[in-house]
């Protein structure tokens, strides 16, 4: 079995609060024998589910192959934050590609948010979608930076849904002694990520997609027709889509060189009852401005869902709850005695520039991954952009390629140790406050 699944039980969701609170889907069959498809999509997270759904809606015959279960990867485990724009902020994008392209990327980011909200409405996906994400900071300089950023979004991008939070305003929203101010973006949102993924699967199935679970692709044969092989079957297709994100291993070496798997962790506390007010006074999500971001929100049953801590090898830490408790208690020292009832990890794909990597790896094989922690909207949207590109309209796909994605230094063998060094340095800077 692939090392990337070393922390998991084959065919089973991790024991997350998400899995415990989602109506499961009946298992889809394993691929056996030979199938023919217009498009074969590999990986059933947001990227693959959205691509498959949009292609089926365009009348194409689609087979979707998933190594484990639908939404088993990052899409069923994440922080649920649907952020505005791109993972890289607009100021940095302007420096990288100039104002016009930065504006085009902002527009695509807004389309991504609207797409998620639209899919949830159109397919009646019950996934607790709520408006509002706050960005908080721990030093006056960082608070000023966030306030300036809100001003830039208003003046240059005409975005009026973000407001500055003073120290008092921030504290009234989130009574953490760690935060000194921030911004509140009511155009951003948060949701139950696994329920969203399973809702997309239901919609894709209803649109005619053939979904196969526990059907890991072990080989791709490129050519005028693509042949996709699993242990027990194969699909011959006109096009293939790689939607494996952090879990892609050997299928496309040019993607593996540019998209690195890293792990991130979340805990769910016991229900807090009246103490929810000690975390948040409004039902919005929060992310802070640390390099290893702490992010949290309240669940619909009144728990604190707190994400924090990263690791860069294949194995998750033995005691995930202990790892996440550290940043949780730094942000909320008053929650020291609160019990943690669920703790889980997930693997996501990051790129050197923290901008997603959309690539045409062969004339008839597309790939999208490396959302770098900003995939709820961007991955769902990338699936739609790939579907459109196959239908002959690839302007959005191409715009997302305007930032070149370099390979990680060190190639397959050295990239992880080098990344560990770099990340440890930045995490240390967080702790030292420099
Ligand atoms: C802990 C955590 C917190 C996060 N928080 C946020 C957040 O708050 N907001 C946000 O926007 N983003 C967040 N992210 C990132 C976000 O979850 C991802 O960017 C997004 O889910 C990527 O979707 P995907 O479909 O590309 O990948 P995934 O959901 O990982 O799906 C890939 C799928 O491909 C399958 N697969 C891989 N190889 C094969 C193969 N050979 N054959 C068949 N199937 C295969 C895998 O089993 C997997 O199910 C977070 C991620 C993690 C892990």
PDB file of C-alpha atoms in Angstrom, residues 23-127:
ATOM      1  CA  UNK A  23     -24.978  10.651   6.835  1.00  0.00           C
ATOM      2  CA  UNK A  24     -22.720   8.115   5.060  1.00  0.00           C
ATOM      3  CA  UNK A  25     -23.191   7.112   1.437  1.00  0.00           C
ATOM      4  CA  UNK A  26     -23.631   3.431   0.606  1.00  0.00           C
ATOM      5  CA  UNK A  27     -20.307   2.198  -0.780  1.00  0.00           C
ATOM      6  CA  UNK A  28     -19.868   2.515  -4.542  1.00  0.00           C
ATOM      7  CA  UNK A  29     -18.664  -0.620  -6.363  1.00  0.00           C
ATOM      8  CA  UNK A  30     -15.040  -1.496  -7.041  1.00  0.00           C
ATOM      9  CA  UNK A  31     -14.043  -1.171 -10.717  1.00  0.00           C
ATOM     10  CA  UNK A  32     -13.829  -4.631 -12.284  1.00  0.00           C
ATOM     11  CA  UNK A  33     -13.332  -5.554 -15.921  1.00  0.00           C
ATOM     12  CA  UNK A  34     -12.898  -3.096 -18.773  1.00  0.00           C
ATOM     13  CA  UNK A  35     -14.846   0.161 -19.064  1.00  0.00           C
ATOM     14  CA  UNK A  36     -15.009   2.784 -21.786  1.00  0.00           C
ATOM     15  CA  UNK A  37     -15.492   6.492 -20.973  1.00  0.00           C
ATOM     16  CA  UNK A  38     -15.198   9.889 -22.574  1.00  0.00           C
ATOM     17  CA  UNK A  39     -13.375  11.087 -19.494  1.00  0.00           C
ATOM     18  CA  UNK A  40     -11.858   9.156 -16.601  1.00  0.00           C
ATOM     19  CA  UNK A  41     -11.392  11.245 -13.450  1.00  0.00           C
ATOM     20  CA  UNK A  42      -8.941   9.962 -10.832  1.00  0.00           C
ATOM     21  CA  UNK A  43      -9.595  11.039  -7.236  1.00  0.00           C
ATOM     22  CA  UNK A  44     -12.944  11.847  -5.616  1.00  0.00           C
ATOM     23  CA  UNK A  45     -12.268  14.971  -3.564  1.00  0.00           C
ATOM     24  CA  UNK A  46     -13.647  18.393  -4.489  1.00  0.00           C
ATOM     25  CA  UNK A  47     -11.464  18.605  -7.626  1.00  0.00           C
ATOM     26  CA  UNK A  48     -12.510  15.264  -9.074  1.00  0.00           C
ATOM     27  CA  UNK A  49     -16.145  15.409  -7.967  1.00  0.00           C
ATOM     28  CA  UNK A  50     -16.623  18.873  -9.435  1.00  0.00           C
ATOM     29  CA  UNK A  51     -14.883  17.961 -12.711  1.00  0.00           C
ATOM     30  CA  UNK A  52     -16.967  14.786 -13.029  1.00  0.00           C
ATOM     31  CA  UNK A  53     -20.230  16.572 -12.193  1.00  0.00           C
ATOM     32  CA  UNK A  54     -19.654  19.381 -14.701  1.00  0.00           C
ATOM     33  CA  UNK A  55     -18.603  17.002 -17.476  1.00  0.00           C
ATOM     34  CA  UNK A  56     -21.609  14.746 -16.916  1.00  0.00           C
ATOM     35  CA  UNK A  57     -23.864  17.815 -16.982  1.00  0.00           C
ATOM     36  CA  UNK A  58     -22.308  18.631 -20.380  1.00  0.00           C
ATOM     37  CA  UNK A  59     -23.428  15.196 -21.611  1.00  0.00           C
ATOM     38  CA  UNK A  60     -20.122  13.352 -21.318  1.00  0.00           C
ATOM     39  CA  UNK A  61     -19.749   9.759 -20.171  1.00  0.00           C
ATOM     40  CA  UNK A  62     -17.610   9.952 -17.034  1.00  0.00           C
ATOM     41  CA  UNK A  63     -16.018   7.281 -14.830  1.00  0.00           C
ATOM     42  CA  UNK A  64     -14.659   8.532 -11.488  1.00  0.00           C
ATOM     43  CA  UNK A  65     -12.131   6.282  -9.727  1.00  0.00           C
ATOM     44  CA  UNK A  66     -11.332   6.726  -6.028  1.00  0.00           C
ATOM     45  CA  UNK A  67      -8.672   4.722  -4.156  1.00  0.00           C
ATOM     46  CA  UNK A  68     -10.621   4.784  -0.880  1.00  0.00           C
ATOM     47  CA  UNK A  69     -14.002   6.447  -0.318  1.00  0.00           C
ATOM     48  CA  UNK A  70     -15.521   9.595  -1.773  1.00  0.00           C
ATOM     49  CA  UNK A  71     -14.233  12.600   0.237  1.00  0.00           C
ATOM     50  CA  UNK A  72     -11.715  10.403   2.030  1.00  0.00           C
ATOM     51  CA  UNK A  73      -8.778  12.816   1.439  1.00  0.00           C
ATOM     52  CA  UNK A  74      -8.344  16.468   2.428  1.00  0.00           C
ATOM     53  CA  UNK A  75     -11.848  17.253   1.170  1.00  0.00           C
ATOM     54  CA  UNK A  76     -13.437  15.262   3.995  1.00  0.00           C
ATOM     55  CA  UNK A  77     -11.090  16.432   6.748  1.00  0.00           C
ATOM     56  CA  UNK A  78     -10.348  20.147   6.355  1.00  0.00           C
ATOM     57  CA  UNK A  79     -11.099  23.308   8.340  1.00  0.00           C
ATOM     58  CA  UNK A  80     -14.153  24.074   6.199  1.00  0.00           C
ATOM     59  CA  UNK A  81     -13.149  27.668   5.486  1.00  0.00           C
ATOM     60  CA  UNK A  82     -14.270  29.023   2.123  1.00  0.00           C
ATOM     61  CA  UNK A  83     -11.879  31.932   1.730  1.00  0.00           C
ATOM     62  CA  UNK A  84     -11.999  34.908  -0.629  1.00  0.00           C
ATOM     63  CA  UNK A  85      -9.588  35.340  -3.533  1.00  0.00           C
ATOM     64  CA  UNK A  86      -6.575  33.083  -3.855  1.00  0.00           C
ATOM     65  CA  UNK A  87      -4.293  31.509  -1.249  1.00  0.00           C
ATOM     66  CA  UNK A  88      -1.666  34.131  -2.132  1.00  0.00           C
ATOM     67  CA  UNK A  89      -2.830  37.628  -1.181  1.00  0.00           C
ATOM     68  CA  UNK A  90      -3.553  40.247  -3.834  1.00  0.00           C
ATOM     69  CA  UNK A  91      -0.591  42.446  -2.921  1.00  0.00           C
ATOM     70  CA  UNK A  92       1.790  39.574  -3.535  1.00  0.00           C
ATOM     71  CA  UNK A  93      -0.039  38.588  -6.717  1.00  0.00           C
ATOM     72  CA  UNK A  94       0.313  42.148  -8.024  1.00  0.00           C
ATOM     73  CA  UNK A  95       4.076  41.898  -7.480  1.00  0.00           C
ATOM     74  CA  UNK A  96       4.201  38.491  -9.139  1.00  0.00           C
ATOM     75  CA  UNK A  97       2.033  39.108 -12.229  1.00  0.00           C
ATOM     76  CA  UNK A  98       1.020  42.805 -12.322  1.00  0.00           C
ATOM     77  CA  UNK A  99      -2.304  44.450 -11.520  1.00  0.00           C
ATOM     78  CA  UNK A 100      -4.301  43.219 -14.531  1.00  0.00           C
ATOM     79  CA  UNK A 101      -3.510  39.540 -14.016  1.00  0.00           C
ATOM     80  CA  UNK A 102      -3.918  39.936 -10.252  1.00  0.00           C
ATOM     81  CA  UNK A 103      -7.425  41.293 -10.940  1.00  0.00           C
ATOM     82  CA  UNK A 104      -8.178  38.327 -13.212  1.00  0.00           C
ATOM     83  CA  UNK A 105      -7.048  35.940 -10.454  1.00  0.00           C
ATOM     84  CA  UNK A 106      -9.178  37.770  -7.872  1.00  0.00           C
ATOM     85  CA  UNK A 107     -12.195  37.393 -10.183  1.00  0.00           C
ATOM     86  CA  UNK A 108     -11.525  33.651 -10.486  1.00  0.00           C
ATOM     87  CA  UNK A 109     -11.279  33.430  -6.681  1.00  0.00           C
ATOM     88  CA  UNK A 110     -14.668  35.129  -6.368  1.00  0.00           C
ATOM     89  CA  UNK A 111     -16.097  32.750  -8.994  1.00  0.00           C
ATOM     90  CA  UNK A 112     -14.810  29.852  -6.864  1.00  0.00           C
ATOM     91  CA  UNK A 113     -16.675  31.102  -3.794  1.00  0.00           C
ATOM     92  CA  UNK A 114     -19.858  31.669  -5.816  1.00  0.00           C
ATOM     93  CA  UNK A 115     -19.529  28.220  -7.382  1.00  0.00           C
ATOM     94  CA  UNK A 116     -19.442  26.499  -3.973  1.00  0.00           C
ATOM     95  CA  UNK A 117     -22.383  28.530  -2.696  1.00  0.00           C
ATOM     96  CA  UNK A 118     -24.271  27.855  -5.948  1.00  0.00           C
ATOM     97  CA  UNK A 119     -23.621  24.093  -5.893  1.00  0.00           C
ATOM     98  CA  UNK A 120     -24.839  23.902  -2.297  1.00  0.00           C
ATOM     99  CA  UNK A 121     -28.027  25.780  -3.225  1.00  0.00           C
ATOM    100  CA  UNK A 122     -28.678  23.983  -6.540  1.00  0.00           C
ATOM    101  CA  UNK A 123     -28.150  20.479  -5.154  1.00  0.00           C
ATOM    102  CA  UNK A 124     -29.632  21.226  -1.724  1.00  0.00           C
ATOM    103  CA  UNK A 125     -26.482  20.041   0.050  1.00  0.00           C
ATOM    104  CA  UNK A 126     -27.030  20.186   3.822  1.00  0.00           C
ATOM    105  CA  UNK A 127     -23.542  21.205   4.956  1.00  0.00           C
TER     106      UNK A 127
END
